[in-house]
Amino acid sequence: MPSHAMTSCSRMTDILTYVALVTLTVLVPDDFGVQALSQVDGVRPVRYVPGEPLPSDALNAEVLVPRFLAGTDPREVFAQLPNLKLVQLLSAGAENFIGKVPDGVLLSTCRGAHGGSTAEWAIGALLAIYRDFLVFERARAEGRWDYHLTDTLQDKKVLIVGAGDLGEQLKRRLEPFDATATMVGRTARDGVHGQDELPSLLPEFDAVVIFTPMTEETRHLVDAKFLAAMKDNAILVNGARGPVVDTDALLAELNSGRLRAALDVTDPEPLPADYPLWTAPGLLLTPHVAGSCTGHAHRAYAIAASEISRYGAGERPRNLVNGTY
């Protein structure tokens, strides 16, 4: 094993051995988190207000829980926490923290908390488009009885790009609708195609759902070439992060009428008032709400509590980020 890898492993062993012996002070951004983590043995949750000075008893904190979907640079907070050992996220995405967490500090995501909700959003988006719900709503607002046949999700072939928790949750929900789901991951494995197979896969599918993590490798994964390979009238669904899709390339396809899309995330985000996505044809747009629904805090803190409990017991958290994950 290389010496730097041995040093890293030794550092983690030292950290996990240390935390097993003490009570952990955990900074949490909301009252729900204080209540949830107060039930964890060996944990002392301390409430802080994002954007305001940290409380005096925060200096000894070893675990920081940033607020859900935090979009600000966290390094200013990190600099005030000399004893920080673990950053526990409430989101599955970690792109705002990768490369910014201090050396020796562990980073854990909330994978498993929001997959069901985000998959549910994707199902709803596909149903709304195929069954013309938006068309019928416009007709209702205009007082028109617009009877016509619609398309259906039944028998559709759906390609899911991203074979983690979100992808698995969507696959499970698609099958009762008599749709077929095919998974694509970063690399091929049993039941999952590799990302390098996308050029040959894309022309065969009626809908393509993007659930990949946001990394430099996936930035503009969905570019003009990717979109051009999709079949005519196919639907692109992005429930990942906005920059995974090249917005200009998508706008060109939407304006031509060849493709349709459902976006819960955009680039830029939030959209400026005059941005052309607002008026693009064939687009269903929601403001990054796929995981924001009743019970999301309960589900997120359940994962966070489990991760922090494992860490406090000297065990390795399950959702640790390694590299760019």
PDB file of C-alpha atoms in Angstrom:
ATOM      1  CA  MET A   1       0.000   0.000   0.000  1.00  0.00           C
ATOM      2  CA  PRO A   2       1.426   3.465  -0.857  1.00  0.00           C
ATOM      3  CA  SER A   3       2.668   5.459   2.140  1.00  0.00           C
ATOM      4  CA  HIS A   4       0.118   8.273   1.626  1.00  0.00           C
ATOM      5  CA  ALA A   5      -2.718   5.702   1.604  1.00  0.00           C
ATOM      6  CA  MET A   6      -1.366   4.134   4.801  1.00  0.00           C
ATOM      7  CA  THR A   7      -1.216   7.585   6.385  1.00  0.00           C
ATOM      8  CA  SER A   8      -4.823   8.285   5.348  1.00  0.00           C
ATOM      9  CA  CYS A   9      -6.021   4.949   6.734  1.00  0.00           C
ATOM     10  CA  SER A  10      -4.089   5.559   9.955  1.00  0.00           C
ATOM     11  CA  ARG A  11      -5.641   9.022  10.325  1.00  0.00           C
ATOM     12  CA  MET A  12      -9.143   7.605   9.892  1.00  0.00           C
ATOM     13  CA  THR A  13      -8.428   4.848  12.405  1.00  0.00           C
ATOM     14  CA  ASP A  14      -7.195   7.451  14.912  1.00  0.00           C
ATOM     15  CA  ILE A  15     -10.305   9.585  14.352  1.00  0.00           C
ATOM     16  CA  LEU A  16     -12.723   6.684  14.749  1.00  0.00           C
ATOM     17  CA  THR A  17     -10.935   5.405  17.856  1.00  0.00           C
ATOM     18  CA  TYR A  18     -11.029   8.874  19.410  1.00  0.00           C
ATOM     19  CA  VAL A  19     -14.701   9.568  18.816  1.00  0.00           C
ATOM     20  CA  ALA A  20     -15.678   6.228  20.330  1.00  0.00           C
ATOM     21  CA  LEU A  21     -14.471   7.505  23.707  1.00  0.00           C
ATOM     22  CA  VAL A  22     -16.162  10.933  23.972  1.00  0.00           C
ATOM     23  CA  THR A  23     -19.496  12.695  23.705  1.00  0.00           C
ATOM     24  CA  LEU A  24     -19.876  14.356  20.343  1.00  0.00           C
ATOM     25  CA  THR A  25     -20.916  17.971  19.999  1.00  0.00           C
ATOM     26  CA  VAL A  26     -22.894  18.241  16.770  1.00  0.00           C
ATOM     27  CA  LEU A  27     -23.878  21.562  15.192  1.00  0.00           C
ATOM     28  CA  VAL A  28     -27.339  21.424  13.616  1.00  0.00           C
ATOM     29  CA  PRO A  29     -29.093  24.159  11.592  1.00  0.00           C
ATOM     30  CA  ASP A  30     -32.685  23.746  12.831  1.00  0.00           C
ATOM     31  CA  ASP A  31     -34.811  22.816  15.823  1.00  0.00           C
ATOM     32  CA  PHE A  32     -35.982  19.590  14.178  1.00  0.00           C
ATOM     33  CA  GLY A  33     -32.356  18.475  14.023  1.00  0.00           C
ATOM     34  CA  VAL A  34     -31.791  19.286  17.686  1.00  0.00           C
ATOM     35  CA  GLN A  35     -34.776  17.143  18.612  1.00  0.00           C
ATOM     36  CA  ALA A  36     -33.812  14.278  16.304  1.00  0.00           C
ATOM     37  CA  LEU A  37     -30.151  14.092  17.334  1.00  0.00           C
ATOM     38  CA  SER A  38     -30.868  14.511  21.029  1.00  0.00           C
ATOM     39  CA  GLN A  39     -32.201  10.940  20.861  1.00  0.00           C
ATOM     40  CA  VAL A  40     -28.786   9.610  19.792  1.00  0.00           C
ATOM     41  CA  ASP A  41     -26.657   8.269  22.650  1.00  0.00           C
ATOM     42  CA  GLY A  42     -23.413  10.159  23.130  1.00  0.00           C
ATOM     43  CA  VAL A  43     -24.469  13.142  21.009  1.00  0.00           C
ATOM     44  CA  ARG A  44     -24.965  16.719  22.219  1.00  0.00           C
ATOM     45  CA  PRO A  45     -26.692  18.727  19.464  1.00  0.00           C
ATOM     46  CA  VAL A  46     -26.082  22.486  19.426  1.00  0.00           C
ATOM     47  CA  ARG A  47     -28.320  24.744  17.379  1.00  0.00           C
ATOM     48  CA  TYR A  48     -26.702  27.313  15.086  1.00  0.00           C
ATOM     49  CA  VAL A  49     -28.190  29.790  12.632  1.00  0.00           C
ATOM     50  CA  PRO A  50     -26.640  29.638   9.143  1.00  0.00           C
ATOM     51  CA  GLY A  51     -25.170  33.008   8.202  1.00  0.00           C
ATOM     52  CA  GLU A  52     -24.906  34.226  11.816  1.00  0.00           C
ATOM     53  CA  PRO A  53     -21.971  33.952  14.254  1.00  0.00           C
ATOM     54  CA  LEU A  54     -21.612  30.508  15.762  1.00  0.00           C
ATOM     55  CA  PRO A  55     -22.633  30.056  19.410  1.00  0.00           C
ATOM     56  CA  SER A  56     -19.826  30.071  21.969  1.00  0.00           C
ATOM     57  CA  ASP A  57     -20.193  26.365  22.725  1.00  0.00           C
ATOM     58  CA  ALA A  58     -19.713  25.512  19.036  1.00  0.00           C
ATOM     59  CA  LEU A  59     -15.922  25.717  19.171  1.00  0.00           C
ATOM     60  CA  ASN A  60     -15.676  22.153  20.471  1.00  0.00           C
ATOM     61  CA  ALA A  61     -17.997  20.762  17.802  1.00  0.00           C
ATOM     62  CA  GLU A  62     -16.643  17.734  15.979  1.00  0.00           C
ATOM     63  CA  VAL A  63     -19.605  17.230  13.642  1.00  0.00           C
ATOM     64  CA  LEU A  64     -21.293  19.841  11.456  1.00  0.00           C
ATOM     65  CA  VAL A  65     -24.668  19.334   9.778  1.00  0.00           C
ATOM     66  CA  PRO A  66     -25.109  22.016   7.072  1.00  0.00           C
ATOM     67  CA  ARG A  67     -28.631  23.091   6.216  1.00  0.00           C
ATOM     68  CA  PHE A  68     -30.519  21.172   3.517  1.00  0.00           C
ATOM     69  CA  LEU A  69     -29.473  22.135  -0.038  1.00  0.00           C
ATOM     70  CA  ALA A  70     -26.886  24.598   1.275  1.00  0.00           C
ATOM     71  CA  GLY A  71     -25.619  26.624  -1.663  1.00  0.00           C
ATOM     72  CA  THR A  72     -23.054  28.885   0.002  1.00  0.00           C
ATOM     73  CA  ASP A  73     -19.328  28.296   0.348  1.00  0.00           C
ATOM     74  CA  PRO A  74     -18.907  26.473   3.693  1.00  0.00           C
ATOM     75  CA  ARG A  75     -15.212  27.188   4.184  1.00  0.00           C
ATOM     76  CA  GLU A  76     -15.839  30.246   6.367  1.00  0.00           C
ATOM     77  CA  VAL A  77     -17.694  28.033   8.837  1.00  0.00           C
ATOM     78  CA  PHE A  78     -15.030  25.325   8.669  1.00  0.00           C
ATOM     79  CA  ALA A  79     -12.383  27.893   9.660  1.00  0.00           C
ATOM     80  CA  GLN A  80     -14.242  28.520  12.946  1.00  0.00           C
ATOM     81  CA  LEU A  81     -14.310  24.848  13.938  1.00  0.00           C
ATOM     82  CA  PRO A  82     -10.820  23.713  14.922  1.00  0.00           C
ATOM     83  CA  ASN A  83     -12.054  20.347  16.227  1.00  0.00           C
ATOM     84  CA  LEU A  84     -14.178  19.463  13.205  1.00  0.00           C
ATOM     85  CA  LYS A  85     -13.943  15.774  12.276  1.00  0.00           C
ATOM     86  CA  LEU A  86     -17.108  15.035  10.227  1.00  0.00           C
ATOM     87  CA  VAL A  87     -19.445  16.978   7.940  1.00  0.00           C
ATOM     88  CA  GLN A  88     -22.792  15.184   7.719  1.00  0.00           C
ATOM     89  CA  LEU A  89     -24.997  16.398   4.861  1.00  0.00           C
ATOM     90  CA  LEU A  90     -28.796  16.359   4.721  1.00  0.00           C
ATOM     91  CA  SER A  91     -28.699  16.002   0.928  1.00  0.00           C
ATOM     92  CA  ALA A  92     -27.518  13.181  -1.314  1.00  0.00           C
ATOM     93  CA  GLY A  93     -25.531  15.614  -3.455  1.00  0.00           C
ATOM     94  CA  ALA A  94     -22.133  16.697  -2.168  1.00  0.00           C
ATOM     95  CA  GLU A  95     -20.884  18.898  -5.024  1.00  0.00           C
ATOM     96  CA  ASN A  96     -20.865  22.063  -2.873  1.00  0.00           C
ATOM     97  CA  PHE A  97     -18.498  20.431  -0.380  1.00  0.00           C
ATOM     98  CA  ILE A  98     -16.116  18.266  -2.394  1.00  0.00           C
ATOM     99  CA  GLY A  99     -12.692  19.887  -2.426  1.00  0.00           C
ATOM    100  CA  LYS A 100     -13.677  22.341   0.321  1.00  0.00           C
ATOM    101  CA  VAL A 101     -13.706  20.100   3.397  1.00  0.00           C
ATOM    102  CA  PRO A 102     -10.427  20.457   5.356  1.00  0.00           C
ATOM    103  CA  ASP A 103      -7.849  17.682   5.153  1.00  0.00           C
ATOM    104  CA  GLY A 104      -8.589  14.910   7.611  1.00  0.00           C
ATOM    105  CA  VAL A 105     -12.291  15.811   7.928  1.00  0.00           C
ATOM    106  CA  LEU A 106     -14.747  13.154   6.775  1.00  0.00           C
ATOM    107  CA  LEU A 107     -17.706  13.973   4.523  1.00  0.00           C
ATOM    108  CA  SER A 108     -20.881  11.877   4.546  1.00  0.00           C
ATOM    109  CA  THR A 109     -23.983  12.297   2.383  1.00  0.00           C
ATOM    110  CA  CYS A 110     -27.638  11.610   3.136  1.00  0.00           C
ATOM    111  CA  ARG A 111     -27.965   8.935   0.465  1.00  0.00           C
ATOM    112  CA  GLY A 112     -31.174   6.993   0.992  1.00  0.00           C
ATOM    113  CA  ALA A 113     -33.246   9.869   2.373  1.00  0.00           C
ATOM    114  CA  HIS A 114     -34.619  11.517  -0.758  1.00  0.00           C
ATOM    115  CA  GLY A 115     -34.518   8.793  -3.418  1.00  0.00           C
ATOM    116  CA  GLY A 116     -38.169   7.844  -3.035  1.00  0.00           C
ATOM    117  CA  SER A 117     -39.391  11.440  -3.198  1.00  0.00           C
ATOM    118  CA  THR A 118     -37.254  12.280  -6.225  1.00  0.00           C
ATOM    119  CA  ALA A 119     -38.328   9.105  -8.029  1.00  0.00           C
ATOM    120  CA  GLU A 120     -41.943  10.012  -7.273  1.00  0.00           C
ATOM    121  CA  TRP A 121     -41.371  13.444  -8.844  1.00  0.00           C
ATOM    122  CA  ALA A 122     -39.962  11.816 -11.984  1.00  0.00           C
ATOM    123  CA  ILE A 123     -42.995   9.524 -12.255  1.00  0.00           C
ATOM    124  CA  GLY A 124     -45.293  12.518 -11.817  1.00  0.00           C
ATOM    125  CA  ALA A 125     -43.429  14.495 -14.469  1.00  0.00           C
ATOM    126  CA  LEU A 126     -43.626  11.667 -16.991  1.00  0.00           C
ATOM    127  CA  LEU A 127     -47.328  11.128 -16.312  1.00  0.00           C
ATOM    128  CA  ALA A 128     -48.063  14.862 -16.613  1.00  0.00           C
ATOM    129  CA  ILE A 129     -46.380  15.004 -20.018  1.00  0.00           C
ATOM    130  CA  TYR A 130     -47.673  11.741 -21.454  1.00  0.00           C
ATOM    131  CA  ARG A 131     -51.249  12.296 -20.251  1.00  0.00           C
ATOM    132  CA  ASP A 132     -51.325  15.999 -21.297  1.00  0.00           C
ATOM    133  CA  PHE A 133     -52.184  17.252 -17.806  1.00  0.00           C
ATOM    134  CA  LEU A 134     -50.705  20.676 -18.587  1.00  0.00           C
ATOM    135  CA  VAL A 135     -52.662  20.883 -21.843  1.00  0.00           C
ATOM    136  CA  PHE A 136     -55.887  20.028 -20.045  1.00  0.00           C
ATOM    137  CA  GLU A 137     -55.164  22.555 -17.289  1.00  0.00           C
ATOM    138  CA  ARG A 138     -54.694  25.330 -19.840  1.00  0.00           C
ATOM    139  CA  ALA A 139     -57.980  24.325 -21.461  1.00  0.00           C
ATOM    140  CA  ARG A 140     -59.731  24.374 -18.080  1.00  0.00           C
ATOM    141  CA  ALA A 141     -58.426  27.879 -17.371  1.00  0.00           C
ATOM    142  CA  GLU A 142     -59.800  28.977 -20.755  1.00  0.00           C
ATOM    143  CA  GLY A 143     -63.146  27.236 -20.272  1.00  0.00           C
ATOM    144  CA  ARG A 144     -62.578  24.757 -23.139  1.00  0.00           C
ATOM    145  CA  TRP A 145     -63.611  21.070 -23.112  1.00  0.00           C
ATOM    146  CA  ASP A 146     -60.535  19.770 -24.931  1.00  0.00           C
ATOM    147  CA  TYR A 147     -61.307  16.058 -25.329  1.00  0.00           C
ATOM    148  CA  HIS A 148     -58.539  14.169 -27.128  1.00  0.00           C
ATOM    149  CA  LEU A 149     -56.520  10.980 -26.882  1.00  0.00           C
ATOM    150  CA  THR A 150     -53.244  11.188 -24.990  1.00  0.00           C
ATOM    151  CA  ASP A 151     -50.060   9.188 -24.827  1.00  0.00           C
ATOM    152  CA  THR A 152     -49.374   6.811 -21.914  1.00  0.00           C
ATOM    153  CA  LEU A 153     -46.499   5.712 -19.722  1.00  0.00           C
ATOM    154  CA  GLN A 154     -47.474   2.087 -20.340  1.00  0.00           C
ATOM    155  CA  ASP A 155     -45.038   0.173 -22.535  1.00  0.00           C
ATOM    156  CA  LYS A 156     -42.532   3.035 -22.576  1.00  0.00           C
ATOM    157  CA  LYS A 157     -38.814   2.267 -22.451  1.00  0.00           C
ATOM    158  CA  VAL A 158     -37.087   4.476 -19.879  1.00  0.00           C
ATOM    159  CA  LEU A 159     -33.312   4.845 -19.613  1.00  0.00           C
ATOM    160  CA  ILE A 160     -32.129   5.820 -16.126  1.00  0.00           C
ATOM    161  CA  VAL A 161     -28.669   7.422 -16.132  1.00  0.00           C
ATOM    162  CA  GLY A 162     -27.472   7.061 -12.565  1.00  0.00           C
ATOM    163  CA  ALA A 163     -27.685   3.650 -10.919  1.00  0.00           C
ATOM    164  CA  GLY A 164     -27.582   4.665  -7.257  1.00  0.00           C
ATOM    165  CA  ASP A 165     -30.405   4.987  -4.755  1.00  0.00           C
ATOM    166  CA  LEU A 166     -32.430   7.397  -6.913  1.00  0.00           C
ATOM    167  CA  GLY A 167     -32.162   5.200  -9.971  1.00  0.00           C
ATOM    168  CA  GLU A 168     -33.135   2.054  -8.078  1.00  0.00           C
ATOM    169  CA  GLN A 169     -36.100   3.820  -6.501  1.00  0.00           C
ATOM    170  CA  LEU A 170     -37.327   5.015  -9.901  1.00  0.00           C
ATOM    171  CA  LYS A 171     -36.928   1.596 -11.503  1.00  0.00           C
ATOM    172  CA  ARG A 172     -39.046   0.065  -8.748  1.00  0.00           C
ATOM    173  CA  ARG A 173     -41.794   2.645  -9.292  1.00  0.00           C
ATOM    174  CA  LEU A 174     -41.808   2.441 -13.083  1.00  0.00           C
ATOM    175  CA  GLU A 175     -42.460  -1.267 -13.312  1.00  0.00           C
ATOM    176  CA  PRO A 176     -46.022  -1.183 -11.847  1.00  0.00           C
ATOM    177  CA  PHE A 177     -46.899   1.238 -14.672  1.00  0.00           C
ATOM    178  CA  ASP A 178     -45.893  -1.462 -17.184  1.00  0.00           C
ATOM    179  CA  ALA A 179     -42.934   0.611 -18.308  1.00  0.00           C
ATOM    180  CA  THR A 180     -39.490  -0.941 -18.662  1.00  0.00           C
ATOM    181  CA  ALA A 181     -36.437   0.592 -17.011  1.00  0.00           C
ATOM    182  CA  THR A 182     -32.815   0.176 -18.053  1.00  0.00           C
ATOM    183  CA  MET A 183     -30.032   1.378 -15.767  1.00  0.00           C
ATOM    184  CA  VAL A 184     -26.769   3.106 -16.683  1.00  0.00           C
ATOM    185  CA  GLY A 185     -23.954   3.583 -14.181  1.00  0.00           C
ATOM    186  CA  ARG A 186     -20.487   5.028 -14.342  1.00  0.00           C
ATOM    187  CA  THR A 187     -19.172   1.544 -15.091  1.00  0.00           C
ATOM    188  CA  ALA A 188     -20.948  -1.618 -16.183  1.00  0.00           C
ATOM    189  CA  ARG A 189     -21.965  -4.318 -13.704  1.00  0.00           C
ATOM    190  CA  ASP A 190     -24.670  -6.951 -13.423  1.00  0.00           C
ATOM    191  CA  GLY A 191     -27.944  -5.385 -14.523  1.00  0.00           C
ATOM    192  CA  VAL A 192     -26.320  -1.997 -15.211  1.00  0.00           C
ATOM    193  CA  HIS A 193     -24.878  -0.664 -18.458  1.00  0.00           C
ATOM    194  CA  GLY A 194     -21.730   1.456 -18.467  1.00  0.00           C
ATOM    195  CA  GLN A 195     -21.810   5.162 -19.276  1.00  0.00           C
ATOM    196  CA  ASP A 196     -19.641   4.489 -22.317  1.00  0.00           C
ATOM    197  CA  GLU A 197     -22.602   2.623 -23.857  1.00  0.00           C
ATOM    198  CA  LEU A 198     -24.842   5.717 -23.954  1.00  0.00           C
ATOM    199  CA  PRO A 199     -24.348   6.528 -27.666  1.00  0.00           C
ATOM    200  CA  SER A 200     -25.772   3.143 -28.679  1.00  0.00           C
ATOM    201  CA  LEU A 201     -28.490   3.093 -25.996  1.00  0.00           C
ATOM    202  CA  LEU A 202     -30.026   6.559 -26.356  1.00  0.00           C
ATOM    203  CA  PRO A 203     -31.782   6.068 -29.727  1.00  0.00           C
ATOM    204  CA  GLU A 204     -33.787   3.138 -28.332  1.00  0.00           C
ATOM    205  CA  PHE A 205     -35.571   4.881 -25.451  1.00  0.00           C
ATOM    206  CA  ASP A 206     -38.743   6.919 -25.101  1.00  0.00           C
ATOM    207  CA  ALA A 207     -37.541   8.786 -22.012  1.00  0.00           C
ATOM    208  CA  VAL A 208     -34.132   9.399 -20.447  1.00  0.00           C
ATOM    209  CA  VAL A 209     -33.968  10.252 -16.734  1.00  0.00           C
ATOM    210  CA  ILE A 210     -30.798  11.845 -15.350  1.00  0.00           C
ATOM    211  CA  PHE A 211     -29.980  10.951 -11.742  1.00  0.00           C
ATOM    212  CA  THR A 212     -26.175  11.208 -11.758  1.00  0.00           C
ATOM    213  CA  PRO A 213     -24.159  12.988  -9.058  1.00  0.00           C
ATOM    214  CA  MET A 214     -22.717  16.382 -10.035  1.00  0.00           C
ATOM    215  CA  THR A 215     -18.987  16.078 -10.704  1.00  0.00           C
ATOM    216  CA  GLU A 216     -16.606  17.530 -13.250  1.00  0.00           C
ATOM    217  CA  GLU A 217     -16.979  14.240 -15.115  1.00  0.00           C
ATOM    218  CA  THR A 218     -20.762  14.634 -15.402  1.00  0.00           C
ATOM    219  CA  ARG A 219     -20.808  18.395 -16.124  1.00  0.00           C
ATOM    220  CA  HIS A 220     -22.577  18.767 -19.496  1.00  0.00           C
ATOM    221  CA  LEU A 221     -22.840  14.996 -19.782  1.00  0.00           C
ATOM    222  CA  VAL A 222     -26.101  15.794 -21.575  1.00  0.00           C
ATOM    223  CA  ASP A 223     -24.691  17.907 -24.387  1.00  0.00           C
ATOM    224  CA  ALA A 224     -25.744  18.519 -27.990  1.00  0.00           C
ATOM    225  CA  LYS A 225     -24.355  15.147 -29.082  1.00  0.00           C
ATOM    226  CA  PHE A 226     -26.185  13.305 -26.280  1.00  0.00           C
ATOM    227  CA  LEU A 227     -29.477  15.037 -27.118  1.00  0.00           C
ATOM    228  CA  ALA A 228     -29.083  14.470 -30.842  1.00  0.00           C
ATOM    229  CA  ALA A 229     -28.790  10.729 -30.183  1.00  0.00           C
ATOM    230  CA  MET A 230     -32.183  10.619 -28.446  1.00  0.00           C
ATOM    231  CA  LYS A 231     -35.143   9.479 -30.536  1.00  0.00           C
ATOM    232  CA  ASP A 232     -37.621  12.007 -31.920  1.00  0.00           C
ATOM    233  CA  ASN A 233     -40.279  13.133 -29.406  1.00  0.00           C
ATOM    234  CA  ALA A 234     -38.387  11.550 -26.501  1.00  0.00           C
ATOM    235  CA  ILE A 235     -38.493  13.133 -23.046  1.00  0.00           C
ATOM    236  CA  LEU A 236     -35.413  14.213 -21.086  1.00  0.00           C
ATOM    237  CA  VAL A 237     -35.970  14.300 -17.315  1.00  0.00           C
ATOM    238  CA  ASN A 238     -33.330  15.942 -15.122  1.00  0.00           C
ATOM    239  CA  GLY A 239     -33.641  15.318 -11.390  1.00  0.00           C
ATOM    240  CA  ALA A 240     -29.884  15.509 -10.756  1.00  0.00           C
ATOM    241  CA  ARG A 241     -28.225  18.937 -10.898  1.00  0.00           C
ATOM    242  CA  GLY A 242     -28.617  21.678 -13.495  1.00  0.00           C
ATOM    243  CA  PRO A 243     -25.056  21.713 -14.897  1.00  0.00           C
ATOM    244  CA  VAL A 244     -25.302  18.034 -15.873  1.00  0.00           C
ATOM    245  CA  VAL A 245     -27.321  19.330 -18.845  1.00  0.00           C
ATOM    246  CA  ASP A 246     -26.020  21.861 -21.374  1.00  0.00           C
ATOM    247  CA  THR A 247     -28.884  24.354 -21.191  1.00  0.00           C
ATOM    248  CA  ASP A 248     -28.211  25.957 -24.577  1.00  0.00           C
ATOM    249  CA  ALA A 249     -28.167  22.565 -26.286  1.00  0.00           C
ATOM    250  CA  LEU A 250     -31.434  21.582 -24.603  1.00  0.00           C
ATOM    251  CA  LEU A 251     -33.073  24.892 -25.549  1.00  0.00           C
ATOM    252  CA  ALA A 252     -32.161  24.286 -29.185  1.00  0.00           C
ATOM    253  CA  GLU A 253     -33.886  20.889 -29.139  1.00  0.00           C
ATOM    254  CA  LEU A 254     -36.960  22.196 -27.304  1.00  0.00           C
ATOM    255  CA  ASN A 255     -37.366  25.149 -29.640  1.00  0.00           C
ATOM    256  CA  SER A 256     -37.134  22.841 -32.640  1.00  0.00           C
ATOM    257  CA  GLY A 257     -39.947  20.726 -31.179  1.00  0.00           C
ATOM    258  CA  ARG A 258     -37.981  17.499 -31.576  1.00  0.00           C
ATOM    259  CA  LEU A 259     -37.606  16.723 -27.857  1.00  0.00           C
ATOM    260  CA  ARG A 260     -39.585  17.371 -24.691  1.00  0.00           C
ATOM    261  CA  ALA A 261     -38.213  17.777 -21.163  1.00  0.00           C
ATOM    262  CA  ALA A 262     -39.005  17.893 -17.454  1.00  0.00           C
ATOM    263  CA  LEU A 263     -36.533  19.773 -15.260  1.00  0.00           C
ATOM    264  CA  ASP A 264     -36.450  20.068 -11.492  1.00  0.00           C
ATOM    265  CA  VAL A 265     -32.989  21.629 -11.659  1.00  0.00           C
ATOM    266  CA  THR A 266     -31.557  24.208 -14.026  1.00  0.00           C
ATOM    267  CA  ASP A 267     -28.342  25.946 -14.983  1.00  0.00           C
ATOM    268  CA  PRO A 268     -28.397  28.745 -13.893  1.00  0.00           C
ATOM    269  CA  GLU A 269     -30.429  28.189 -10.717  1.00  0.00           C
ATOM    270  CA  PRO A 270     -32.629  29.882  -9.767  1.00  0.00           C
ATOM    271  CA  LEU A 271     -33.557  31.081 -13.239  1.00  0.00           C
ATOM    272  CA  PRO A 272     -33.359  34.836 -13.931  1.00  0.00           C
ATOM    273  CA  ALA A 273     -36.737  36.385 -14.712  1.00  0.00           C
ATOM    274  CA  ASP A 274     -36.085  36.751 -18.436  1.00  0.00           C
ATOM    275  CA  TYR A 275     -34.334  33.394 -19.014  1.00  0.00           C
ATOM    276  CA  PRO A 276     -35.525  31.571 -22.157  1.00  0.00           C
ATOM    277  CA  LEU A 277     -36.300  28.317 -20.319  1.00  0.00           C
ATOM    278  CA  TRP A 278     -39.394  30.038 -18.870  1.00  0.00           C
ATOM    279  CA  THR A 279     -41.043  30.124 -22.291  1.00  0.00           C
ATOM    280  CA  ALA A 280     -39.475  27.079 -23.943  1.00  0.00           C
ATOM    281  CA  PRO A 281     -42.046  24.790 -25.624  1.00  0.00           C
ATOM    282  CA  GLY A 282     -42.471  21.201 -24.480  1.00  0.00           C
ATOM    283  CA  LEU A 283     -41.018  21.849 -21.029  1.00  0.00           C
ATOM    284  CA  LEU A 284     -42.315  20.989 -17.551  1.00  0.00           C
ATOM    285  CA  LEU A 285     -40.335  23.010 -14.993  1.00  0.00           C
ATOM    286  CA  THR A 286     -40.340  22.775 -11.194  1.00  0.00           C
ATOM    287  CA  PRO A 287     -38.115  24.815  -8.795  1.00  0.00           C
ATOM    288  CA  HIS A 288     -35.841  22.101  -7.321  1.00  0.00           C
ATOM    289  CA  VAL A 289     -38.594  20.560  -5.218  1.00  0.00           C
ATOM    290  CA  ALA A 290     -38.278  16.845  -6.036  1.00  0.00           C
ATOM    291  CA  GLY A 291     -36.984  16.044  -2.560  1.00  0.00           C
ATOM    292  CA  SER A 292     -38.810  18.872  -0.787  1.00  0.00           C
ATOM    293  CA  CYS A 293     -42.019  17.304   0.454  1.00  0.00           C
ATOM    294  CA  THR A 294     -43.766  16.287   3.639  1.00  0.00           C
ATOM    295  CA  GLY A 295     -41.484  14.240   5.865  1.00  0.00           C
ATOM    296  CA  HIS A 296     -38.237  15.137   4.101  1.00  0.00           C
ATOM    297  CA  ALA A 297     -36.612  16.446   7.310  1.00  0.00           C
ATOM    298  CA  HIS A 298     -37.610  13.312   9.215  1.00  0.00           C
ATOM    299  CA  ARG A 299     -36.128  11.073   6.519  1.00  0.00           C
ATOM    300  CA  ALA A 300     -32.956  13.150   6.236  1.00  0.00           C
ATOM    301  CA  TYR A 301     -32.276  13.277   9.968  1.00  0.00           C
ATOM    302  CA  ALA A 302     -32.964   9.558  10.287  1.00  0.00           C
ATOM    303  CA  ILE A 303     -30.058   8.937   7.905  1.00  0.00           C
ATOM    304  CA  ALA A 304     -27.930  11.647   9.541  1.00  0.00           C
ATOM    305  CA  ALA A 305     -28.563  10.211  13.020  1.00  0.00           C
ATOM    306  CA  SER A 306     -27.582   6.747  11.826  1.00  0.00           C
ATOM    307  CA  GLU A 307     -24.367   8.038  10.235  1.00  0.00           C
ATOM    308  CA  ILE A 308     -23.428  10.137  13.278  1.00  0.00           C
ATOM    309  CA  SER A 309     -24.245   7.253  15.623  1.00  0.00           C
ATOM    310  CA  ARG A 310     -21.981   4.924  13.664  1.00  0.00           C
ATOM    311  CA  TYR A 311     -19.231   7.524  13.680  1.00  0.00           C
ATOM    312  CA  GLY A 312     -19.656   8.121  17.416  1.00  0.00           C
ATOM    313  CA  ALA A 313     -19.310   4.383  18.005  1.00  0.00           C
ATOM    314  CA  GLY A 314     -15.984   4.371  16.190  1.00  0.00           C
ATOM    315  CA  GLU A 315     -17.415   2.798  13.037  1.00  0.00           C
ATOM    316  CA  ARG A 316     -17.133   3.981   9.454  1.00  0.00           C
ATOM    317  CA  PRO A 317     -20.196   5.924   8.208  1.00  0.00           C
ATOM    318  CA  ARG A 318     -21.857   4.172   5.257  1.00  0.00           C
ATOM    319  CA  ASN A 319     -22.196   7.258   3.053  1.00  0.00           C
ATOM    320  CA  LEU A 320     -18.638   8.564   3.192  1.00  0.00           C
ATOM    321  CA  VAL A 321     -17.524  10.473   0.103  1.00  0.00           C
ATOM    322  CA  ASN A 322     -14.265   9.299  -1.419  1.00  0.00           C
ATOM    323  CA  GLY A 323     -12.751  11.518  -4.092  1.00  0.00           C
ATOM    324  CA  THR A 324     -15.499  12.916  -6.321  1.00  0.00           C
ATOM    325  CA  TYR A 325     -17.878  10.038  -5.407  1.00  0.00           C
TER     326      TYR A 325
END
